[in-house]
Amino acid sequence: MIRAYKFLLRPTARQEASLRAMLAAHCSLYNGALQERRDAYAHSSQTKIKYGDQSAQLKDIRTFDPERQGRWSFSSQQSTLRRLNVAFVAFFKRAQKRKAALARGVPKDLAPKAGYPRFKGVGHFDTVTFPKDGDGCRWDSPPPHDTQTRVRLQGVGHVRVHQHRPVRGRVKTVSVKREGRKWYMIITCDQVPAEPLPATGANVGIDMGITHFLTTSQGEHVPNPRFLRASAEELAAAQRVLETFPKKTRRRTKKHRAAAGRVAKIHAKIRRQRLDHHHKRALDLVRDNDVIGHEALNTAGMTKTPAPKPDPDQDGAFLPNGAAAKAGLNKSILDASWGLFLGILANKAESAGRRVIPVDARNTSRTCPPSAGGCGHVAKENRVTQTKFECVKCGFVENADTVGALNVEHRAGLALCAEA
């Protein structure tokens, strides 16, 4: 198994200055490589510069600028250039999709945008990756007579790590990340041994929602915490203060930085609350059940903005398309963050030796559940209200979310039988 560990770094003032300098140097390298690609394409659209060409120039760049670029790890600089290459590969894929859409006759304003890679500001370039432990970095490398956990970074030194849990497996990559005023280290390990839990003999299906975060096939409702809505007033007040400062300025004042930091701090708190909630709910499901079925949800498609509807009678006018109501629904779906939860659930289940089975989500809340004594009839009219289900054929009555979870569990069982 592959697992990532995230630990808080506790650098000294001098080490923190070195970490900021490291990010600035890698940001400059990224922007310089991007500019080279832009200039080459502007000179001739047939000229292409790839990762191999730019990586071959690193030795000369480090020799020319030993105080900045030559100070940091060669392999981490290669990783930054790979990061730019990944951005260009994704850009060309999006450009092909846009070209295909235009060829089908889709209007230019409705066709998907390609999104050319952008230059990074120093405040927005927050991560440096070391692709191999021992090459520019060394995990758990304390100096002599030091019992604290430390990581050695080239050009920075031995930085203290707040290691709150043991690291298992073989360390592959080490990344240093800045989040606000704090510094974190992310370690990726492979060959992590599984820790299977004893079998319980229980299976469950879950139905994701907004009124309830999830509902199990046993009828248990987990409330939706709505962390973004709970902090909405505080976040809006902080954003109003931030809006009083000019958006584009060469140098931020102390008050401007404090206002931006306040907004970032609130968002970070919401993110931590959401992660904590999802980890706890996923752990409860994994401990109590051997097989967990859930809907295969396409959250990206579900939160897509409705396409505009041009008015055929008036030039330049549009008909109502429900975008305002859809925006509120999208906000609630993104606040619940189903995709994040299902990813955490899959990771925990793999580590514990449990099975997670995604099933087709169509008509799960419109089908009379055969596993609970229903007739299996599928009809839109079965869903009387948002919470009430009443089969028009056999009269089966149950909570609509519970019906959805029962059908998910039934389909997961069918999938297991098909495998067997």
C-alpha positions in Angstrom: 0.0 0.0 0.0 1.0 3.6 -0.5 0.3 6.1 2.3 1.0 9.8 2.9 1.9 11.3 6.2 1.6 15.0 7.0 3.6 16.5 9.9 4.0 20.0 11.2 7.5 21.5 10.9 8.9 23.7 13.7 11.7 25.7 12.0 13.8 28.3 13.8 13.7 31.9 12.5 16.8 31.4 10.4 15.5 28.1 9.0 12.2 29.7 8.1 14.0 32.4 6.2 15.9 29.7 4.3 12.6 27.9 3.6 11.1 31.1 2.1 14.2 31.6 0.0 13.9 28.0 -1.2 10.3 28.6 -2.3 11.3 31.9 -4.0 14.1 30.2 -6.0 11.9 27.4 -7.2 9.2 29.8 -8.1 11.7 31.8 -10.1 12.8 28.6 -11.9 9.2 27.7 -12.7 8.4 31.1 -14.1 11.7 31.2 -16.1 11.0 27.8 -17.7 7.4 28.9 -18.5 8.7 32.1 -20.1 11.2 30.1 -22.2 8.3 27.9 -23.5 6.2 30.9 -24.3 9.1 32.6 -26.2 9.9 29.5 -28.2 6.3 29.1 -29.3 6.0 32.9 -30.2 9.2 32.5 -32.3 7.8 29.6 -34.2 4.7 27.5 -33.5 6.6 24.4 -34.6 9.3 24.9 -31.9 8.7 22.7 -28.9 10.6 22.7 -25.6 10.1 19.7 -23.4 11.1 18.7 -19.9 14.3 17.0 -21.1 15.6 20.2 -22.8 15.0 22.3 -19.8 16.4 19.7 -17.3 19.6 19.6 -19.4 20.1 23.4 -18.8 19.9 23.0 -15.0 23.7 22.4 -14.6 24.5 25.7 -16.4 21.9 27.6 -14.5 23.2 26.4 -11.1 26.8 27.3 -12.2 25.7 30.8 -13.3 23.7 31.5 -10.1 25.4 29.6 -7.3 23.9 31.8 -4.5 20.3 31.2 -5.5 19.7 28.3 -7.8 22.9 26.5 -7.0 22.1 26.4 -3.3 19.2 24.0 -3.5 18.8 20.4 -4.4 19.2 19.5 -8.0 16.5 16.7 -7.9 14.0 19.1 -6.3 14.5 21.6 -9.2 14.0 18.7 -11.6 10.7 18.0 -9.8 9.7 21.7 -10.3 10.3 21.4 -14.0 8.3 18.2 -14.1 5.5 20.1 -12.4 5.5 22.6 -15.2 5.6 19.8 -17.8 2.5 18.3 -16.2 0.7 21.6 -16.5 1.5 21.8 -20.2 0.4 18.2 -20.9 -2.9 19.0 -19.2 -3.2 22.3 -21.2 -2.7 20.5 -24.6 -5.4 17.9 -23.6 -7.8 20.7 -22.8 -6.9 22.5 -26.1 -7.8 19.3 -28.0 -11.1 19.1 -26.2 -11.9 22.7 -27.1 -10.9 22.1 -30.7 -13.1 19.1 -31.0 -16.0 21.0 -29.4 -15.6 23.9 -31.9 -15.5 21.3 -34.8 -18.9 20.0 -33.6 -20.4 23.5 -33.9 -20.3 24.5 -30.2 -20.2 28.3 -29.8 -16.9 29.8 -28.7 -18.2 31.2 -25.5 -19.7 27.8 -24.6 -16.8 25.6 -25.6 -14.5 24.4 -22.7 -11.5 26.8 -22.3 -8.0 25.5 -22.6 -6.5 27.6 -19.8 -2.8 28.3 -20.6 -0.4 27.7 -17.7 0.1 30.9 -15.6 3.1 32.5 -13.9 3.2 31.8 -10.2 3.5 34.6 -7.6 5.9 34.1 -4.7 2.9 33.9 -2.4 1.2 31.3 -4.5 4.1 28.9 -5.0 3.9 26.9 -1.7 5.4 23.4 -2.3 8.8 21.9 -3.1 9.1 18.2 -3.7 12.2 16.0 -3.2 11.5 12.9 -5.3 13.8 10.6 -3.4 14.7 10.3 0.3 18.4 10.8 0.6 18.8 13.1 -2.4 18.7 16.6 -1.1 16.7 15.6 1.9 16.9 12.9 4.7 13.9 11.9 6.8 14.5 11.3 10.5 18.1 12.5 10.4 18.8 14.1 13.8 22.3 15.5 14.6 24.4 13.7 17.2 23.0 13.5 20.7 19.5 14.8 19.6 16.5 12.6 20.4 13.9 14.7 18.5 12.7 13.8 15.0 14.2 16.0 12.4 14.4 16.2 8.6 17.5 17.4 6.9 16.9 19.7 3.9 19.7 20.8 1.6 20.4 24.5 2.2 18.2 24.7 5.3 19.6 22.2 7.8 18.0 19.8 10.3 14.4 21.0 10.8 12.5 19.8 13.8 9.4 17.7 13.0 6.3 17.3 15.2 5.8 13.6 14.5 2.5 12.7 16.0 2.3 9.1 14.7 4.8 6.5 13.5 5.8 6.3 9.9 5.4 2.8 8.3 6.8 1.5 5.1 9.6 2.9 2.9 9.9 6.6 2.5 9.8 7.5 -1.2 9.2 11.3 -1.6 9.4 14.2 0.8 7.5 17.5 0.2 7.7 20.8 2.1 4.6 22.9 2.0 3.7 26.3 3.3 0.1 26.8 4.5 -0.4 30.4 5.8 2.2 31.0 8.4 2.8 27.3 9.1 5.1 24.8 7.4 4.3 21.1 6.9 6.1 18.1 5.6 4.4 15.4 3.5 6.0 12.0 3.3 4.9 9.5 0.8 5.7 5.8 1.7 5.2 2.6 -0.2 5.2 -1.0 1.1 3.1 0.1 4.0 1.7 -3.1 5.7 -2.0 -3.5 6.0 -3.7 -3.6 9.4 -6.8 -5.8 8.9 -9.6 -5.6 11.4 -11.5 -8.7 12.7 -14.5 -9.6 10.6 -17.9 -8.4 11.8 -20.2 -10.2 9.3 -22.1 -7.0 8.7 -22.7 -5.2 5.3 -24.1 -1.7 4.9 -25.2 0.7 2.1 -24.9 4.5 2.5 -26.8 7.2 0.7 -25.1 10.6 0.5 -27.2 13.7 0.9 -27.4 17.4 1.9 -30.2 17.3 4.5 -28.3 14.4 6.1 -24.7 13.9 5.4 -25.3 10.2 5.0 -27.9 7.7 5.7 -27.2 4.0 6.3 -29.3 1.0 5.3 -30.1 0.5 9.0 -31.9 3.8 9.0 -29.2 5.8 10.9 -28.9 9.4 9.8 -25.6 11.3 10.2 -26.3 15.0 10.4 -24.7 17.4 7.9 -22.4 19.7 9.8 -22.4 22.5 7.1 -19.0 23.9 8.3 -18.9 26.6 5.5 -22.4 27.8 6.4 -21.5 27.9 10.1 -18.6 30.2 9.4 -20.3 32.2 6.6 -20.8 35.4 8.7 -17.3 35.4 10.0 -15.8 34.7 6.6 -18.0 37.4 4.9 -16.8 40.0 7.4 -13.2 39.1 6.9 -13.7 39.2 3.1 -15.3 42.7 3.3 -12.3 44.0 5.1 -10.0 42.5 2.5 -12.0 44.1 -0.3 -11.2 47.5 1.0 -7.5 47.1 -0.1 -6.5 47.4 -3.8 -6.3 44.0 -5.6 -3.2 44.8 -7.6 -0.4 46.5 -5.8 3.4 46.1 -5.9 3.8 45.9 -2.2 1.3 44.8 0.4 1.0 46.8 3.6 1.0 45.1 7.0 -2.7 45.6 7.4 -3.3 44.1 3.9 -1.3 41.0 4.8 -3.2 40.7 8.1 -6.6 40.9 6.3 -5.6 38.3 3.7 -4.2 36.1 6.5 -7.5 36.3 8.4 -9.5 35.0 5.4 -7.0 32.2 4.8 -7.1 31.3 8.5 -10.9 30.9 8.4 -10.7 28.7 5.3 -8.0 26.6 6.9 -10.2 26.1 9.9 -13.2 25.0 7.8 -10.9 22.6 5.9 -9.6 21.0 9.1 -13.1 20.6 10.5 -14.3 18.9 7.4 -11.3 16.5 7.3 -11.8 15.7 11.0 -15.5 14.9 10.5 -14.9 12.8 7.4 -12.2 10.7 9.0 -14.3 10.0 12.1 -17.4 9.0 10.1 -15.4 6.8 7.7 -13.6 5.1 10.6 -17.0 4.3 12.2 -18.2 2.6 9.0 -15.0 0.7 8.5 -14.9 -0.7 12.1 -18.5 -1.8 12.0 -18.9 -3.4 8.5 -17.1 -5.8 6.3 -18.6 -4.5 3.0 -19.7 -0.9 2.4 -21.7 0.1 -0.7 -22.0 3.6 -1.9 -23.3 5.5 -4.9 -20.8 6.2 -7.6 -21.3 10.0 -7.6 -19.9 12.4 -10.3 -19.7 15.5 -8.1 -18.0 17.4 -10.9 -20.9 16.9 -13.2 -23.5 17.5 -10.4 -22.0 20.9 -9.5 -21.7 22.1 -13.2 -23.1 25.5 -13.9 -26.2 25.3 -16.2 -25.6 26.3 -19.8 -27.1 29.7 -20.8 -30.2 29.6 -22.9 -30.2 32.3 -25.7 -33.6 33.9 -26.3 -34.5 33.3 -30.0 -36.8 36.3 -30.1 -34.2 38.9 -28.8 -30.6 39.3 -29.9 -28.2 39.1 -27.0 -30.8 38.1 -24.4 -31.0 34.9 -22.5 -33.9 32.9 -21.0 -33.9 31.9 -17.3 -31.9 28.7 -16.8 -32.1 28.3 -13.0 -28.5 29.3 -12.4 -29.2 31.1 -9.2 -30.9 28.2 -7.5 -28.3 25.8 -8.9 -25.5 27.9 -7.4 -27.0 27.4 -3.9 -27.3 23.7 -4.4 -23.7 23.5 -5.8 -22.5 25.4 -2.7 -24.2 22.9 -0.4 -22.8 19.9 -2.3 -19.2 21.3 -2.2 -19.6 22.1 1.5 -20.6 18.4 2.2 -17.5 17.3 0.1 -18.8 13.8 -0.8 -15.8 13.1 -3.0 -13.3 13.8 -0.2 -15.3 11.6 2.1 -15.5 8.6 -0.3 -11.7 8.9 -1.0 -11.0 8.7 2.7 -13.4 5.8 3.2 -11.7 3.9 0.4 -8.2 4.4 1.9 -9.3 3.4 5.4 -11.1 0.3 4.0 -8.0 -0.8 2.1 -5.9 -0.5 5.2 -8.4 -2.4 7.3 -9.0 -5.2 4.8 -12.6 -4.1 4.1 -14.5 -3.9 0.8 -15.9 -0.7 -0.6 -18.2 -1.2 -3.6 -19.4 1.8 -5.7 -22.7 1.1 -7.4 -24.9 2.8 -10.0 -26.7 5.7 -8.4 -29.6 5.9 -10.9 -33.1 5.5 -9.4 -31.8 4.3 -6.0 -34.4 6.6 -4.2 -37.2 5.8 -6.7 -37.0 1.9 -6.5 -39.1 0.0 -4.0 -36.4 -1.9 -2.1 -36.7 -5.7 -2.6 -34.3 -6.3 0.3 -36.8 -4.8 2.8 -39.9 -6.5 1.5 -40.6 -4.1 -1.4 -41.7 -5.1 -4.8 -38.9 -3.5 -6.8 -41.2 -1.2 -8.8 -39.4 1.9 -10.2 -41.3 5.1 -10.7 -40.8 8.8 -10.2 -44.1 9.0 -8.3 -42.7 6.7 -5.5 -40.7 9.7 -4.2 -43.6 11.7 -2.7 -41.5 14.4 -1.0 -37.8 14.9 -0.3 -38.0 12.7 2.8 -41.0 10.4 2.2 -41.1 7.3 0.0 -44.4 5.5 -0.8 -44.6 2.9 -3.5 -47.5 3.5 -5.8 -47.7 -0.3 -6.6 -47.4 -2.1 -3.2 -47.8 0.8 -0.7 -44.4 0.3 0.9 -43.6 3.4 3.1 -40.2 4.4 4.3 -37.8 7.4 4.6 -36.5 8.2 1.1 -32.9 8.4 2.1 -33.1 5.0 3.9 -34.7 3.5 0.7 -31.7 4.8 -1.3 -29.3 3.2 1.2 -31.2 -0.1 1.1 -31.0 -0.2 -2.7 -27.3 0.7 -2.6 -26.7 -2.2 -0.2 -28.8 -4.6 -2.4 -26.8 -3.6 -5.6 -23.5 -4.0 -3.7 -24.6 -7.5 -2.7 -25.5 -8.3 -6.3 -22.0 -7.1 -7.4 -20.4 -9.4 -4.8 -22.5 -12.4 -6.1 -21.5 -11.6 -9.7 -17.8 -11.6 -8.6 -18.2 -15.0 -6.8 
